[in-house]
Coordinates of C-alpha atoms in Angstrom, one line a residue:
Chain A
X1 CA 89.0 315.8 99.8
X2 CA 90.2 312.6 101.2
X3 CA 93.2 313.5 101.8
X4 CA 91.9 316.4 103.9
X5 CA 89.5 314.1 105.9
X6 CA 92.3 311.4 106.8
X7 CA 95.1 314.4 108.3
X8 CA 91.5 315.6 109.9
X9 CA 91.5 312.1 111.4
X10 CA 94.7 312.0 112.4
X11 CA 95.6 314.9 114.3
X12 CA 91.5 314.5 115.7
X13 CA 92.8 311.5 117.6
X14 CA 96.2 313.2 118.5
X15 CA 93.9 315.9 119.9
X16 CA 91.7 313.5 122.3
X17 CA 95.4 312.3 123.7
X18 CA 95.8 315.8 124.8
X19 CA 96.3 315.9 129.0
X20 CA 97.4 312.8 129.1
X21 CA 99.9 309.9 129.5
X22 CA 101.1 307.7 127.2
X23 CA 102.8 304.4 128.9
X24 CA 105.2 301.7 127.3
X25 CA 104.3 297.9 128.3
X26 CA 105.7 295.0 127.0
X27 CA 102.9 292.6 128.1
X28 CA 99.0 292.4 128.7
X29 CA 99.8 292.7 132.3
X30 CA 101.5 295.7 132.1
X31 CA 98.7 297.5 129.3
X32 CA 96.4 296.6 132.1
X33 CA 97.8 298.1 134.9
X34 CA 99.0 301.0 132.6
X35 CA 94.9 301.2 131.8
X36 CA 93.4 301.1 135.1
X37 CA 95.8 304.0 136.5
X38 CA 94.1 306.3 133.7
X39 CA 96.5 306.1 130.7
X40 CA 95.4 307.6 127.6
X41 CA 96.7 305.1 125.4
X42 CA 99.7 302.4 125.8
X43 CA 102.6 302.0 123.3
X44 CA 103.2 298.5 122.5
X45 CA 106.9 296.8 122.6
X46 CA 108.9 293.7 123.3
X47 CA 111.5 295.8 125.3
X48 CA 111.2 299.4 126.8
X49 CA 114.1 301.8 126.1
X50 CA 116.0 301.0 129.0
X51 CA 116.5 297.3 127.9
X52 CA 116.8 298.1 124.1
X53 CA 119.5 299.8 125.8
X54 CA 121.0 297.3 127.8
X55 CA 120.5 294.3 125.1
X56 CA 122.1 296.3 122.1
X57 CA 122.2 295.0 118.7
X58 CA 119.6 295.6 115.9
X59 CA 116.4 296.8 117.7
X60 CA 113.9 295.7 115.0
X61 CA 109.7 296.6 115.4
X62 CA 108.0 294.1 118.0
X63 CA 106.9 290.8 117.0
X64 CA 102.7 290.9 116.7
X65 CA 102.0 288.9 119.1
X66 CA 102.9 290.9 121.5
X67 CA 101.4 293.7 119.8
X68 CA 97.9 291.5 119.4
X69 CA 97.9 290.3 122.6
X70 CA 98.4 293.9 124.5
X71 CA 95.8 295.2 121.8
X72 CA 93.1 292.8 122.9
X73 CA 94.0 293.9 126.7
X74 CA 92.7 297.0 126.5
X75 CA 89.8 299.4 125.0
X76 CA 92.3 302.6 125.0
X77 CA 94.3 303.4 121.9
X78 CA 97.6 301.6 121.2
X79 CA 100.4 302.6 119.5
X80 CA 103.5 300.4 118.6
X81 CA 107.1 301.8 116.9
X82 CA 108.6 301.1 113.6
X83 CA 112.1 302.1 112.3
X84 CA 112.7 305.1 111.0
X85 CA 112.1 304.6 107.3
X86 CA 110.5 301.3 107.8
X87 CA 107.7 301.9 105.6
X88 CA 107.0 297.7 105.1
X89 CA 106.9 297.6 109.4
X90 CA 104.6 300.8 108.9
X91 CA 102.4 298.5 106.6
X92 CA 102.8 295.8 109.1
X93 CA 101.6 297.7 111.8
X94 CA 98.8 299.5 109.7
X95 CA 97.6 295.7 108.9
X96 CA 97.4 295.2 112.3
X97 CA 94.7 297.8 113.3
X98 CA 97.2 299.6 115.4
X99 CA 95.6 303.4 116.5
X100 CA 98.7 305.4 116.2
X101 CA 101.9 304.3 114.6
X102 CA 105.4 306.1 116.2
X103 CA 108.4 306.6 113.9
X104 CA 110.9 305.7 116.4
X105 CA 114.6 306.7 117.2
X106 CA 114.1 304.2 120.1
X107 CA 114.9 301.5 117.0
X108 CA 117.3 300.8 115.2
X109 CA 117.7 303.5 111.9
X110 CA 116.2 301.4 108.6
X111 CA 117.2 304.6 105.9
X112 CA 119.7 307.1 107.1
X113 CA 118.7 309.5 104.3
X114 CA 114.5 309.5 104.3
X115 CA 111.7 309.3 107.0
X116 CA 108.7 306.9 105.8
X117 CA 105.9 309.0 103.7
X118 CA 103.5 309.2 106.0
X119 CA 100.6 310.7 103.8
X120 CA 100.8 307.1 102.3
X121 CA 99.0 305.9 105.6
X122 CA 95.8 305.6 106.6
X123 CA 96.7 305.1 110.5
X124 CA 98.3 308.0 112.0
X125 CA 102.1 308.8 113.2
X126 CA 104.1 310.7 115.8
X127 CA 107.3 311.0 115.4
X128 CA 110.8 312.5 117.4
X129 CA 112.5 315.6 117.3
X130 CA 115.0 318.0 118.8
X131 CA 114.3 321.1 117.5
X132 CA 111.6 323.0 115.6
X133 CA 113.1 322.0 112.1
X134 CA 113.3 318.5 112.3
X135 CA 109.6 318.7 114.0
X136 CA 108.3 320.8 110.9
X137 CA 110.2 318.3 108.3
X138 CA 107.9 315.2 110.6
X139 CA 105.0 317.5 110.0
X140 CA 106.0 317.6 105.8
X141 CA 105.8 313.7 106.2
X142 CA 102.4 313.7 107.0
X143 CA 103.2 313.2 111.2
X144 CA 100.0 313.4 112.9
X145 CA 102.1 314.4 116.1
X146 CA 105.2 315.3 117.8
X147 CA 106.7 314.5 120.5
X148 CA 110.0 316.0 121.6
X149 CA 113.0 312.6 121.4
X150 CA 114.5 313.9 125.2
X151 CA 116.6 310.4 125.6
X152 CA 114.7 307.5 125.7
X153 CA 115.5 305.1 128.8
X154 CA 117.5 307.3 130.4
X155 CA 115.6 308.0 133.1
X156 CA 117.1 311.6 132.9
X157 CA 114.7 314.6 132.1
X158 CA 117.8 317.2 130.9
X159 CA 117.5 316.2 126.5
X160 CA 113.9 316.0 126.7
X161 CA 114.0 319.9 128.5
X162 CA 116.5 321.0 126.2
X163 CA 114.4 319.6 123.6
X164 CA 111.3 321.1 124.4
X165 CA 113.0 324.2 125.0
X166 CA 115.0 324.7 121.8
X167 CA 111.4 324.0 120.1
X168 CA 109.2 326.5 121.8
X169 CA 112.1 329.0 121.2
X170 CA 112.0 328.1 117.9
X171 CA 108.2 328.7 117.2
X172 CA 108.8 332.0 119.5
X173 CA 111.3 333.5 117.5
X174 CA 109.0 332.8 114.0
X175 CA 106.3 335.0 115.6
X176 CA 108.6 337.6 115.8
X177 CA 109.8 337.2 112.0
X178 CA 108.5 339.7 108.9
X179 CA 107.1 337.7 106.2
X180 CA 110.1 338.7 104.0
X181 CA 112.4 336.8 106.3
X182 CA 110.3 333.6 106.7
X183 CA 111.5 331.8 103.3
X184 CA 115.1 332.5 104.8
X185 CA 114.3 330.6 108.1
X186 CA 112.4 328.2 106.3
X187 CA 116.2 327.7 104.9
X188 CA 118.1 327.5 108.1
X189 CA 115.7 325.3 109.6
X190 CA 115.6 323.1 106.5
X191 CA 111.8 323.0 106.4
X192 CA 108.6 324.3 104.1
X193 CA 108.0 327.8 103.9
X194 CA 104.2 327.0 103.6
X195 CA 104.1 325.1 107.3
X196 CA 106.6 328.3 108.6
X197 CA 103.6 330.4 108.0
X198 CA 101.1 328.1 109.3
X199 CA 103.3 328.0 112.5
X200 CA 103.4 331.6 112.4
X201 CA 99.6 332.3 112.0
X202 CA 98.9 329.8 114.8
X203 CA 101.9 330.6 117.4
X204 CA 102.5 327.0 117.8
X205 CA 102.9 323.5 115.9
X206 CA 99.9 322.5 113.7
X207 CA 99.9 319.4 115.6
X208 CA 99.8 318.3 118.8
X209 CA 103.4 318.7 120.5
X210 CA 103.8 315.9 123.2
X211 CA 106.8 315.3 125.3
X212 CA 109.0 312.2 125.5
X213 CA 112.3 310.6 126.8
X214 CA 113.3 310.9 130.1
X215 CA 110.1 311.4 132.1
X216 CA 110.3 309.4 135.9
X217 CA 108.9 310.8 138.8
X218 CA 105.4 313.4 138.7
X219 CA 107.7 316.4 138.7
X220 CA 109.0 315.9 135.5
X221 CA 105.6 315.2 134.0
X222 CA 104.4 318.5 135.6
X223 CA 108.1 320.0 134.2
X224 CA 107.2 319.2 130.4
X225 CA 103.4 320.6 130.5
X226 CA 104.3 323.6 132.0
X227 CA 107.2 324.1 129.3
X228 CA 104.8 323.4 126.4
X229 CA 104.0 319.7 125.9
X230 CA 100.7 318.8 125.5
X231 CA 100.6 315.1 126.7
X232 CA 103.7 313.0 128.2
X233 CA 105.4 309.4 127.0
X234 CA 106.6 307.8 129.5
X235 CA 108.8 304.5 128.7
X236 CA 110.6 303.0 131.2
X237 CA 109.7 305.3 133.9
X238 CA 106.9 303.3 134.9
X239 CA 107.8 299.5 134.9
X240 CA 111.6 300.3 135.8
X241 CA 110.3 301.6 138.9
X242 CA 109.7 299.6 142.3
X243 CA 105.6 300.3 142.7
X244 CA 104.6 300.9 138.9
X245 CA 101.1 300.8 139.5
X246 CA 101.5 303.7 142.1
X247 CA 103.5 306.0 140.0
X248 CA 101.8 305.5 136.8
X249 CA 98.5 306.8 138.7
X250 CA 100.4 309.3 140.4
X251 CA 101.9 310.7 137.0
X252 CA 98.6 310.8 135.5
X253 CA 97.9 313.1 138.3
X254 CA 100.5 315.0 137.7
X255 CA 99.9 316.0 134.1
X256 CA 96.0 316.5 134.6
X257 CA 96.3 318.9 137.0
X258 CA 100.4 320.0 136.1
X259 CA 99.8 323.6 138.1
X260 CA 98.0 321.8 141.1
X261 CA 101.4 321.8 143.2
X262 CA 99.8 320.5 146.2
X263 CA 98.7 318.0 144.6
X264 CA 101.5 317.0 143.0
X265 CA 103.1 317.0 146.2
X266 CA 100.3 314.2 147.6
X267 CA 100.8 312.0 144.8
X268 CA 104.4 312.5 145.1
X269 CA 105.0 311.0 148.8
X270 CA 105.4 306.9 149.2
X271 CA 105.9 306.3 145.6
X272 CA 109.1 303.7 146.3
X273 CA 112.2 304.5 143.9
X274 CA 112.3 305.6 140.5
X275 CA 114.1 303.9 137.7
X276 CA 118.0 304.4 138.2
X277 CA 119.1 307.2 136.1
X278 CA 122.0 307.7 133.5
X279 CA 123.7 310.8 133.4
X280 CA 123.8 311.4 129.4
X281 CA 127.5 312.2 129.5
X282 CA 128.0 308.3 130.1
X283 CA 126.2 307.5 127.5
X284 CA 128.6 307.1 124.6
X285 CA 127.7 309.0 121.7
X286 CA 127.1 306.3 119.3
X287 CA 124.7 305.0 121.6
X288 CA 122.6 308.0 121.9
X289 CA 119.3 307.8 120.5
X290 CA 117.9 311.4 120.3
X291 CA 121.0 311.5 117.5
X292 CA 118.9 309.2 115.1
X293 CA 116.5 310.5 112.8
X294 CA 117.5 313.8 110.5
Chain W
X1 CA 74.6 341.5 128.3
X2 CA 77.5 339.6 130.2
X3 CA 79.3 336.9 128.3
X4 CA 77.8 333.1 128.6
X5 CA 80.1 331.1 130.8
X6 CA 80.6 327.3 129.7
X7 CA 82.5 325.0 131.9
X8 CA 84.7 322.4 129.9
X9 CA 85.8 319.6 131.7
X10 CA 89.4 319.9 131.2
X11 CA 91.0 316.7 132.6
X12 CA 92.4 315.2 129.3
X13 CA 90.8 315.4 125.8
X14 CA 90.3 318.0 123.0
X15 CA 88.9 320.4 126.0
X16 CA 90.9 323.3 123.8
X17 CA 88.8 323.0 120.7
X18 CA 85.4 323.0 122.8
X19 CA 87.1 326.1 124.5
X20 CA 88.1 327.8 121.1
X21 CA 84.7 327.1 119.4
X22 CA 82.8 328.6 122.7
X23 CA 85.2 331.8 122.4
X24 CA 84.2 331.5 118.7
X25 CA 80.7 332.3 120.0
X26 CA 81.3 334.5 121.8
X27 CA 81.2 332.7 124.8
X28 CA 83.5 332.4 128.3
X29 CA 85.1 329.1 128.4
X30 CA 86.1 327.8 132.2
X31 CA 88.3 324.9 132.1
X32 CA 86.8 322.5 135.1
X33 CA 89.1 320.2 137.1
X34 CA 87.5 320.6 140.0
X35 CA 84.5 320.7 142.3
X36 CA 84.7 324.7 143.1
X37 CA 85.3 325.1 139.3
X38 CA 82.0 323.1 138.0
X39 CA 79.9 325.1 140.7
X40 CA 81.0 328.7 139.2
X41 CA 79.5 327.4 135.6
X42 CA 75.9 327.4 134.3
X43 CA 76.5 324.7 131.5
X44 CA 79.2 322.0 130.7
X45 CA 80.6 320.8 128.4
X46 CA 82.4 317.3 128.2
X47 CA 84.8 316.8 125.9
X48 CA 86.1 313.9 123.6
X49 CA 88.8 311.9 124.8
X50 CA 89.2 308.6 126.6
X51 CA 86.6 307.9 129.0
X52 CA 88.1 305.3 130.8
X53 CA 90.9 307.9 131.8
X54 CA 88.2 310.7 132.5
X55 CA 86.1 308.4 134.5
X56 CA 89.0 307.6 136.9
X57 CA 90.0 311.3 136.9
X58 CA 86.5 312.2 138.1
X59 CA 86.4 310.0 140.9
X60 CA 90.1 311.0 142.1
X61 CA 89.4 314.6 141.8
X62 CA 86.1 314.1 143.8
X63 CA 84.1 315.6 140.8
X64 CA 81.6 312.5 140.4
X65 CA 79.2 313.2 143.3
X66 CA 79.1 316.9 142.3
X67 CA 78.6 316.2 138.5
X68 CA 75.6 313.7 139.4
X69 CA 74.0 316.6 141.1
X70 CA 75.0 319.2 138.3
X71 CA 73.2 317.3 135.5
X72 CA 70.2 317.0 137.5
X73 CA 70.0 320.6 137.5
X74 CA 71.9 322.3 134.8
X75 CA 72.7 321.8 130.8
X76 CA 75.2 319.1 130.0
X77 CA 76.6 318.4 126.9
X78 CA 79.4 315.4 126.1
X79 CA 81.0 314.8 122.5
X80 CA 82.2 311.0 122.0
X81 CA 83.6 310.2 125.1
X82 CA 81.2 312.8 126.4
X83 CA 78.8 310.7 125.1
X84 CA 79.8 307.6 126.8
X85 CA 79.9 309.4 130.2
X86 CA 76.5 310.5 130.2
X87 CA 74.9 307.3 129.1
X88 CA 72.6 304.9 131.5
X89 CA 74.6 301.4 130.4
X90 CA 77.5 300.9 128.8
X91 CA 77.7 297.8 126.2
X92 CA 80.2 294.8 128.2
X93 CA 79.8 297.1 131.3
X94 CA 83.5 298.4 131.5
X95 CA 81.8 301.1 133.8
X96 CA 78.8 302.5 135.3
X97 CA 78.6 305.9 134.0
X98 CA 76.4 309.0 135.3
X99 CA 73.4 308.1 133.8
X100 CA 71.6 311.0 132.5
X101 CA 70.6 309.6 129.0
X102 CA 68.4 306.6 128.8
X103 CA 70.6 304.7 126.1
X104 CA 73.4 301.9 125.9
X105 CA 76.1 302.7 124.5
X106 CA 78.9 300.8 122.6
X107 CA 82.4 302.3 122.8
X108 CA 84.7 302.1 120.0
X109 CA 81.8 299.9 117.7
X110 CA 83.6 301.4 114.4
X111 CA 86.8 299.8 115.3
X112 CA 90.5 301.3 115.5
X113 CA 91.7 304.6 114.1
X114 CA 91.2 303.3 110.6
X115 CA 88.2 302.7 110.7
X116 CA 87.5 306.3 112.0
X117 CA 85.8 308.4 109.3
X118 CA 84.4 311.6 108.6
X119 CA 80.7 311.8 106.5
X120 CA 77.6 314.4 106.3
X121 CA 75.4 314.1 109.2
X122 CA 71.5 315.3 109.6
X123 CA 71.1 317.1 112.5
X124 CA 67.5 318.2 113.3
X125 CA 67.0 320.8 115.9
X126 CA 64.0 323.4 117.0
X127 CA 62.2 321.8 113.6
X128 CA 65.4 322.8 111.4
X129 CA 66.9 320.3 109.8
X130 CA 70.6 320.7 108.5
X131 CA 73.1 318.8 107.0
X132 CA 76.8 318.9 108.8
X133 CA 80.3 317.5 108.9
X134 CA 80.2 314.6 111.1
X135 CA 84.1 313.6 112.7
X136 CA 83.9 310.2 114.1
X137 CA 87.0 309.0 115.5
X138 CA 86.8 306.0 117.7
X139 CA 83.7 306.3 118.0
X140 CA 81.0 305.0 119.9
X141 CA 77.1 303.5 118.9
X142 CA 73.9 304.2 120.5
X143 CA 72.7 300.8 120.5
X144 CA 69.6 300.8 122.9
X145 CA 67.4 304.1 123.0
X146 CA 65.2 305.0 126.1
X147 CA 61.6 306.3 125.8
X148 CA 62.1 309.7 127.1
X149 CA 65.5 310.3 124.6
X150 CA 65.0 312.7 121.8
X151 CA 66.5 312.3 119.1
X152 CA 68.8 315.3 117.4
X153 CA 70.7 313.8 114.9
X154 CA 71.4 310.9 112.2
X155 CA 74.2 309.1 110.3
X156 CA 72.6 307.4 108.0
X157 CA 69.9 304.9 109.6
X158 CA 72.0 305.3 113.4
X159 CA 71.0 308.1 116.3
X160 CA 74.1 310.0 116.8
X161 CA 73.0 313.1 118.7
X162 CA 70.5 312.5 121.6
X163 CA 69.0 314.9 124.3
X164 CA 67.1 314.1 127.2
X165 CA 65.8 317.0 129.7
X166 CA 68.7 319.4 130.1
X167 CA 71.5 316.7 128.8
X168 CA 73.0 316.1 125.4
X169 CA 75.5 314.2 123.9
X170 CA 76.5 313.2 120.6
X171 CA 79.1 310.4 119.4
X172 CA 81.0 312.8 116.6
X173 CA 83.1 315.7 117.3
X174 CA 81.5 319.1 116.3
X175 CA 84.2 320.7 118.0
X176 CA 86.7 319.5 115.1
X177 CA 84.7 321.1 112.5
X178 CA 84.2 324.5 111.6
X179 CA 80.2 324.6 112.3
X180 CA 79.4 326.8 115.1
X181 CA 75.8 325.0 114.7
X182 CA 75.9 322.5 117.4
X183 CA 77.7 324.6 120.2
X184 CA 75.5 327.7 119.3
X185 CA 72.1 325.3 120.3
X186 CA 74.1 324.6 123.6
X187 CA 74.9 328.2 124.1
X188 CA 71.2 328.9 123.8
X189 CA 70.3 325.9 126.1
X190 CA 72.6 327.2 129.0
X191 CA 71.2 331.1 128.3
X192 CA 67.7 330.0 128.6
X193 CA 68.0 327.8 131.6
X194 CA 69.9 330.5 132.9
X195 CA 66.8 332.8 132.8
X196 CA 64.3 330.1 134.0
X197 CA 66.5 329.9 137.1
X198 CA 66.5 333.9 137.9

C-alpha cells in the first residue's frame, strides 16, 4: 500500500507540471526571473548544459548551496540532477527537500551498467531517453517521468525531434501489436512485458512524457507539444539568450496555448537573439550527451 | 437529455484528469484558455497545478476580468491550486487572488514533495457523510475561515473542502483518485443552476 501511495505521489506531481515549462538557473536571480515569467518549476544547477559543455571535465551534482539558496527563492517546485547511478547524490538531494530529483545524462555517468533504484526514494525522478525502450526501462526504475534527452546545450531542436518521434512511433506501433507478440517486443526493446501492456491499454507512457534538449525559441516549444510532449525543459535556452526574461515569458506562452499560432507569432517578434546553436555533427561523439545512460 | 458541459481551465496542470473523470460521468469536458471558451460553459473547473503560473496565464490571456464575473454567477470548482485561486487572502500575500471564498490560504504548508501524502478524508455533503482517498501533494492549508464558508470536508481536525454560494474548492486532488464522488456533486451543482437560470 505504501508503495502504491508514494508512485501515486510521484507521477501526481509530474501531472500538475503538465503545460508547462521547466527552466535551468544557476542562481536566485535567475529562479526568480524564471518564476515571475510563469515557470512551473526551475531545475537547480551550478552550470547549464551549454557551459558543462564548454568547461568539460567531471560534471559532478551541484554543490547545496546553490541548490538551498535557489530553493528559498522561490514557492514553485525545484528539481536539481544527479549522475546517472548516483544513488548517494540521490540521497543527498532527497536530504535536501528537493521536489523532483532528474537522473541526468547532462552529468557526468557514475555506473555505466545500472540507473539508481528509484523505488528506493521517497522524492520523485525524471529521467532521459531516446527511444520507447530506454523510456519503459526509466519507468522499471521507479521514474516518476520522462522526458525525451534531445541534446542538452545545444541549442539545436533536431535529437530532441528525433527523440520524441522514435518514441511516439514506438508506443504507436505497440497499439497495433497482438498480445502474442508483445513478450517478443518487450525483447527487442529490452523492457517488461507487464509495462508493454500497460502502454498498450493506455496508448501512451504511464507517465508523464516531457520534452528536453534543445528547446530555444517559442517555436520549438510549440514543435515538441504538438509532437507529443506534455511539458518542455528548457536549459540554456533561456539565460544563453540576449533578453531572458522576454523569452522565458514568451515560451511559456508558447506551450500553453502550442496550437494558438497567432499567438505564438506575437510572442515571437522582439525577442533579441537566441542562444547560438551547434549543429550536432560538430559535436564529437564522445562529447555527446544524449549517448549516456543505457 | 443533452450531456453536461464543464469547462476546465486548461492552461497548465492535471486539466486531463479533471477532463477524464468528467467524461467518466458522463459529462462534456471544454478545455478553457480563453475568454470565448469560459463563456460557452455553465460550470468550471480549476485544476491543480501551480498557481503562480496560472495566475500570470490568466492575466496574459485576458481571462481574469471575465472569470471574476463568471464566479459571481456560475458554479466554480478549484482542486489545490484551484483552491488557492479562489481564496479571499493568501498567507505572505504572494498574490491577490479572485476572491470568491472567504478563507486564507497557506500554499505549500505541508512542505516539499516529501512531505506530500495521501490519507482517508471525511467528506460531508447533502447530510451524507463518506469517507474518501484524500491526494495531497504540495498542498495548501485553510488557515482562516470566513463566516459565510461551509464546510464539506475534513482531514483530521483541518477544513479541506469548503463551498461558499456557487464556489468550491478543496486542497486535495479528487481528480487523482478513482471516486467519482466529488466531481458527481459538481456535476449536480452545474445541472441545477443550469435549471434555475432557464
Amino acid at each position: 500500500m505504501k508503495d502504491a501511495h508514494d508512485i501515486k505521489l510521484k507521477i501526481g506531481l509530474a501531472e500538475m507540471l503538465k503545460g508547462g515549462v521547466i527552466m535551468d538557473v544557476t542562481t536566485p536571480e535567475q529562479a526568480k526571473i524564471a518564476e515571475d515569467a510563469g515557470a512551473v518549476a526551475v531545475m537547480a544547477l551550478e552550470r547549464i548544459p551549454a557551459d558543462i559543455r564548454a568547461f568539460g571535465g567531471v560534471a559532478r551534482m551541484s554543490d547545496p548551496t546553490v541548490i538551498l539558496a535557489i530553493k528559498k527563492t522561490v514557492t514553485i517546485p525545484v528539481m536539481a540532477k544527479c549522475r546517472i547511478g548516483h544513488f548517494a547524490e540521490a540521497q543527498i538531494l532527497e536530504a535536501l527537500g528537493i521536489d523532483f530529483i532528474d537522473e541526468s545524462e547532462v552529468l557526468t555517468p557514475a555506473d555505466e551498467e545500472f540507473h539508481v533504484d528509484k523505488w528506493k526514494f521517497k522524492v520523485p525522478f525524471v529521467c532521459g531517453c531516446r527511444e520507447l525502450g530506454e523510456a519503459l526501462r526509466r519507468i522499471a526504475e521507479g521514474a516518476a517521468m520522462i522526458r525525451t534527452k534531445g541534446e542538452a546545450g545545444s541549442g539545436n531542436i533536431v535529437e530532441a525531434v528525433r527523440h520524441m518521434r522514435s518514441v511516439t512511433g514506438g508506443i504507436k506501433r505497440i497499439q497495433v501489436l497482438s498480445d502474442q507478440e508483445l513478450v517478443t517486443e518487450g525483447k527487442k526493446l529490452g523492457a517488461p512485458v507487464e509495462i508493454i501492456r500497460k502502454v498498450k491499454e493506455l496508448g501512451k507512457l504511464p507517465v508523464p512524457n516531457f520534452s528536453a534538449g534543445g528547446i530555444a525559441t517559442p517555436a520549438d516549444a510549440s514543435l515538441m507539444m504538438q509532437l507529443g510532449a506534455e511539458s518542455v525543459f528548457v536549459g540554456s535556452g533561456i539565460f544563453k539568450s540576449s533578453d531572458p526574461a522576454k523569452r522565458a515569458k514568451a515560451i511559456v506562452s508558447a506551450a500553453t496555448n502550442y496550437m494558438d499560432f497567432d499567438l505564438i507569432a506575437r510572442v515571437s517578434e522582439g525577442l533579441g537573439e537566441a542562444m547560438p546553436g551547434i549543429e550536432i555533427k560538430e559535436i564529437p561523439e564522445t562529447q555527446r550527451m544524449a549517448d549516456r545512460g543505457w | 437529455m443533452s450531456k453536461t458541459r464543464v469547462g476546465i481551465l486548461a492552461l497548465q496542470g492535471d486539466y486531463a484528469k479533471h477532463a477524464q473523470m468528467v467524461r467518466q460521468l458522463g459529462g462534456d469536458p471544454v478545455l478553457v484558455r480563453s475568454p470565448v471558451e469560459l463563456l460557452k460553459c455553465p460550470g468550471l473547473i480549476i485544476p491543480g497545478g501551480e498557481s503562480t503560473t496560472m495566475v500570470k496565464l490568466l492575466h496574459k490571456h485576458e481571462l481574469w476580468e471575465p472569470l471574476l464575473k463568471f464566479g459571481q454567477e456560475r458554479p466554480v470548482f478549484g482542486t489545490c491550486a484551484g483552491l488557492i485561486l479562489l481564496a479571499r487572502k493568501l498567507l505572505h500575500d504572494y498574490f491577490q487572488p479572485l476572491g470568491f471564498i472567504d478563507v486564507v490560504v497557506q500554499r505549500n504548508a505541508y512542505g516539499s514533495q516529501i512531505d506530500s501524502f495521501i490519507d482517508d478524508i471525511k467528506v460531508i455533503v447533502l447530510g451524507q457523510e463518506k469517507i474518501v482517498e484524500g491526494v495531497f501533494i504540495r498542498a495548501p492549508k485553510i488557515v482562516e475561515l470566513g463566516k459565510g464558508v461551509e464546510i464539506l470536508a475534513f482531514h483530521k481536525k483541518d477544513v479541506v473542502m469548503v463551498k461558499q454560494n456557487n464556489v468550491m474548492a478543496s486542497s486535495f486532488h479528487p481528480e487523482l483518485t478513482n471516486d467519482t464522488f466529488i466531481h458527481q456533486y459538481f456535476l449536480n451543482e452545474i445541472e441545477s443552476a443550469q435549471t434555475i437560470r432557464k
